Amino acid sequence: MTPHDPIDDGATARAVIDEHGTLVEWNAGARRLLGWSAADVVGRPAAELLADGSVPVPAGPRWDGTLPLRHQDGHRVRVWLLAHHRSPGEDRPAHWLVVTPLEAGGSRSPGDPLATAALTQSPCAVAVYDERMRLSRINDAMADVLGLPEERIQGLRISEIGGKPQSEELEEQMAGVLATGRARDVETYMRTGGESRAHAWLVRMAPVTDGGGRVRGVCLAAHDFTENHLFRERLQLVNEAGMRIGTTLDVTRTAQELADVCVPALGDFVSVDLLDPEEEGTAPPAPVTAPVGLRRAAHRSISPGSPEAVVEPGRLELYPAESPQAASLEAGRTVVASVPSGDLDAWLAWDRKRSARVREHGIHSMMSVPIRARGVTLGVAVLTRFRRPDPFTPDDVLLAEEITARAALCVDNARRYSRERETALTLQRSLLPRELPRTPAVDAASRYLPAARSGVGGDWFDVIPLSGMRVALCVGDVVGQGVQASATMGRLRTAVRTLADIDLAPDELLTHLDDLVVRLSEEAGGEGSPGEVGATCLYAVYDPVSRRCTLARAGHPAPVLVPPSGAPRAVDLPAGPPLGLGGLPFEPAELDLPEGTVLGFFTDGLLENPERDVDAGHALLLDALTGADDSLDDICDRVLRTLLPPGGVSDDVALLLARTRGLPASQVATWDIPADPALVAPIRKQVVDQLGSWQLSEASFTAELVVSELVTNAIRYGSQPIRLRLIHDAATLICEVSDSSHTAPHLRRAKTWDEGGRGLLLVAQLTQRWGSRHTAQGKTIWADITLLDEA
């Protein structure tokens, strides 16, 4: 049945009054109540039906009350009326819908399912409608939601009670439940009569049947899921920001994209102001002190033409210490201010023009978010509200900071684009790592000494964190000295880090590095003759889970191993050819290393000395490494004191020591995954349970989404066997999904109408980093989730 089904038209007295007070509709129920036919009253003033002549003045979009009305035969009828003001639509102007029920349900037999429905004690808002979709019962919770008592609205339809387009949609869904006998869930966003603002509602409709299974009505339960609705909107906004911000390397365009994303989702007016660089190609000054000069890069308003803007794009404006812009930049954090609280009084008193705009547009809240990237302050984004009545919440602050942080990286990248040069290739000692990264796999220490007379050569070392908490250790030596050798060293070190990022095995990495050195030799030679570019390299990968280390070397001195209890010894590792010969294989070796084993990597400058041979130097090195319990820095210093002459070295020296750690089995969990998408949900449950046992429940939401996406992709596109592994330490949770397929995934930008393609994008947005690595059995997709610091 439709909301105005003529079969049921007499159960409700219904009239429609236009904005001028004229009756434009009069149904059979209204005639039943007052005796007047439609021909008698339609087109006449509605006030003529009032017995005492007084016309009520509604104060809002809904009114209810009891009025004395004139019956056709002349007697007075006191009637409770419910009136809804309805905005103009496509097919009719604005009007008032006035209704009152003529059938209020009445008493029912004890077996009537409408009478026996348990309503009163339910904490959920519940209503029961009969087979004509007339209200039979509501509980107290539903009465609070509607803002109307049960006895007044019994017998009305939901469209008559709510009076909104959403109410009619709900009534259509209810009709479907009556027709099919199947339950339905409907989501809607609306403000009911008992609410001060709109809420998101999940409306669950279920058929009510009698003992014979006949559908006798519909039970409707309304659940407020506004928080969940808002969270989904925020997550969608973060995802949208990742796709819309940073599409170009243009600073102004990026600033405009930031403003566009935030309006109207976070603010009614958003401005982006940037600090001017000191000069072309340099970073903005730091620290920032008031008064602050900011240049308007972009703004966006919910109103056409941005009438709220005081500053035009491209103009430089000075902001005093009292302004939110200067306050947030000086403090290095987000500042939220409001007009009612008086936070803006001092600034507005200083800036009369801005004060006038605030009063004119009714601006009540402002949020100033610093734009920072890589430790540099770039500017500030200011979000303003005037049309939205609610102030900024802590959740709004977190969301604005997340979006601004993404935009800041894009702004910084755009600025760096014009000034980044290949100067790193010609820098000498600065090409080496300034400090070694902290990893859960090893503790590391290093030393580098340039040649005393001929300057820095081409020795280098590196510690590279890999996926799965593994770590790569690398030492290399380029033939020659001077700027050319340093430049070549920089290129090789960059190549090693790039190849390590795609998780190549040590022997495969050296093969690719060998190809690069061959090409460098051809470029250096010119005129068709090869140049004299050559290098040696030692590359190792250590896994703290299996405690195994895989190594390969290309003409480089073999490493030294110091077990936790035992004498130092050289590692028996095939030498391999130096880099640059081309076409020759490299042979790897594997070692099982107890926790606490010290590995020593070095270049030949450490052992070479005119006063002794290499074997003697090697013996001194083993002796200096004795005492593996000492700190690595102490061991490094002792090695250098023992082996190097006091007057300086004739060749560069690089030394890298690493003490292995082992990850306990209790911090690793593994599951074999059947190729059944229906089993993804139980796997997620097991993951959540495992994180609970690890006391990492704060990461459950992110981990559950990541595991779901990776496992689903493996089942859909991979090959059996499929395995899920979780690894964690104090700072990171790693999710790995392995399968036997060698097809690598790739992140792509899904189009608006695409049904899929957003899984890896979601993983990328939720995790610190993600990637894939090929193994002998197939491939592994991994993602790192940063754990919250409870301190």
Coordinates of N, CA, C and O in Angstrom, one line a residue, residues 14 23 25-44 49 70-73:
R14 N -7.0 13.6 7.2 CA -5.8 14.3 6.7 C -6.3 15.5 5.8 O -7.2 15.4 5.0
L23 N -7.2 25.6 2.3 CA -7.3 24.1 2.2 C -7.1 23.7 0.8 O -7.9 24.2 -0.1
E25 N -6.3 20.1 0.1 CA -6.6 18.7 0.1 C -7.5 18.4 1.3 O -7.3 18.9 2.4
W26 N -8.4 17.4 1.1 CA -9.3 17.0 2.2 C -9.7 15.5 1.9 O -10.3 15.2 0.9
N27 N -9.4 14.6 2.8 CA -9.6 13.2 2.5 C -10.9 12.7 3.1 O -11.6 13.4 3.8
A28 N -11.1 11.4 2.9 CA -12.4 10.8 3.4 C -12.4 10.7 4.9 O -13.4 10.8 5.5
G29 N -11.2 10.6 5.5 CA -11.1 10.5 7.0 C -11.5 11.9 7.6 O -12.2 12.0 8.6
A30 N -11.1 13.0 6.9 CA -11.5 14.3 7.4 C -13.0 14.5 7.3 O -13.7 15.1 8.2
R31 N -13.6 14.0 6.2 CA -15.1 14.1 6.1 C -15.7 13.2 7.2 O -16.8 13.7 7.7
R32 N -15.2 12.1 7.4 CA -15.7 11.2 8.5 C -15.7 11.9 9.9 O -16.6 11.8 10.7
L33 N -14.6 12.7 10.1 CA -14.5 13.4 11.4 C -15.4 14.6 11.5 O -16.1 14.7 12.6
L34 N -15.5 15.4 10.5 CA -16.3 16.7 10.6 C -17.5 16.8 9.7 O -18.3 17.8 9.8
G35 N -17.7 15.8 8.8 CA -18.9 15.8 8.0 C -18.8 16.6 6.8 O -19.7 16.5 5.9
W36 N -17.8 17.5 6.6 CA -17.7 18.3 5.4 C -17.1 17.5 4.3 O -16.1 16.7 4.5
S37 N -17.6 17.6 3.1 CA -17.0 17.0 1.9 C -15.9 17.8 1.4 O -15.7 19.0 1.7
A38 N -15.1 17.2 0.5 CA -14.0 18.0 -0.1 C -14.5 19.2 -0.9 O -13.9 20.3 -0.9
A39 N -15.6 19.0 -1.5 CA -16.2 20.1 -2.3 C -16.6 21.3 -1.5 O -16.6 22.4 -1.9
D40 N -16.9 21.0 -0.2 CA -17.4 22.0 0.7 C -16.2 22.9 1.2 O -16.4 24.1 1.5
V41 N -15.0 22.3 1.4 CA -14.0 23.1 2.1 C -12.8 23.4 1.2 O -12.0 24.3 1.5
V42 N -12.4 22.6 0.2 CA -11.2 22.8 -0.6 C -11.3 24.1 -1.3 O -12.4 24.5 -1.9
G43 N -10.3 24.9 -1.2 CA -10.3 26.3 -1.7 C -10.7 27.4 -0.8 O -10.6 28.5 -1.1
R44 N -11.1 27.0 0.4 CA -11.6 27.9 1.4 C -10.6 28.1 2.5 O -9.7 27.2 2.7
L49 N -12.9 26.6 9.8 CA -13.2 25.3 10.5 C -13.0 25.4 12.0 O -13.4 24.5 12.7
R70 N -15.4 23.0 14.0 CA -16.8 23.0 13.7 C -17.2 21.8 12.8 O -16.7 21.6 11.7
H71 N -18.2 21.1 13.3 CA -18.8 20.0 12.5 C -19.8 20.5 11.5 O -20.3 21.6 11.7
Q72 N -20.1 19.8 10.5 CA -21.0 20.2 9.5 C -22.4 20.5 10.1 O -23.1 21.4 9.7
D73 N -22.8 19.7 11.1 CA -24.1 19.9 11.7 C -24.2 21.0 12.7 O -25.2 21.2 13.4

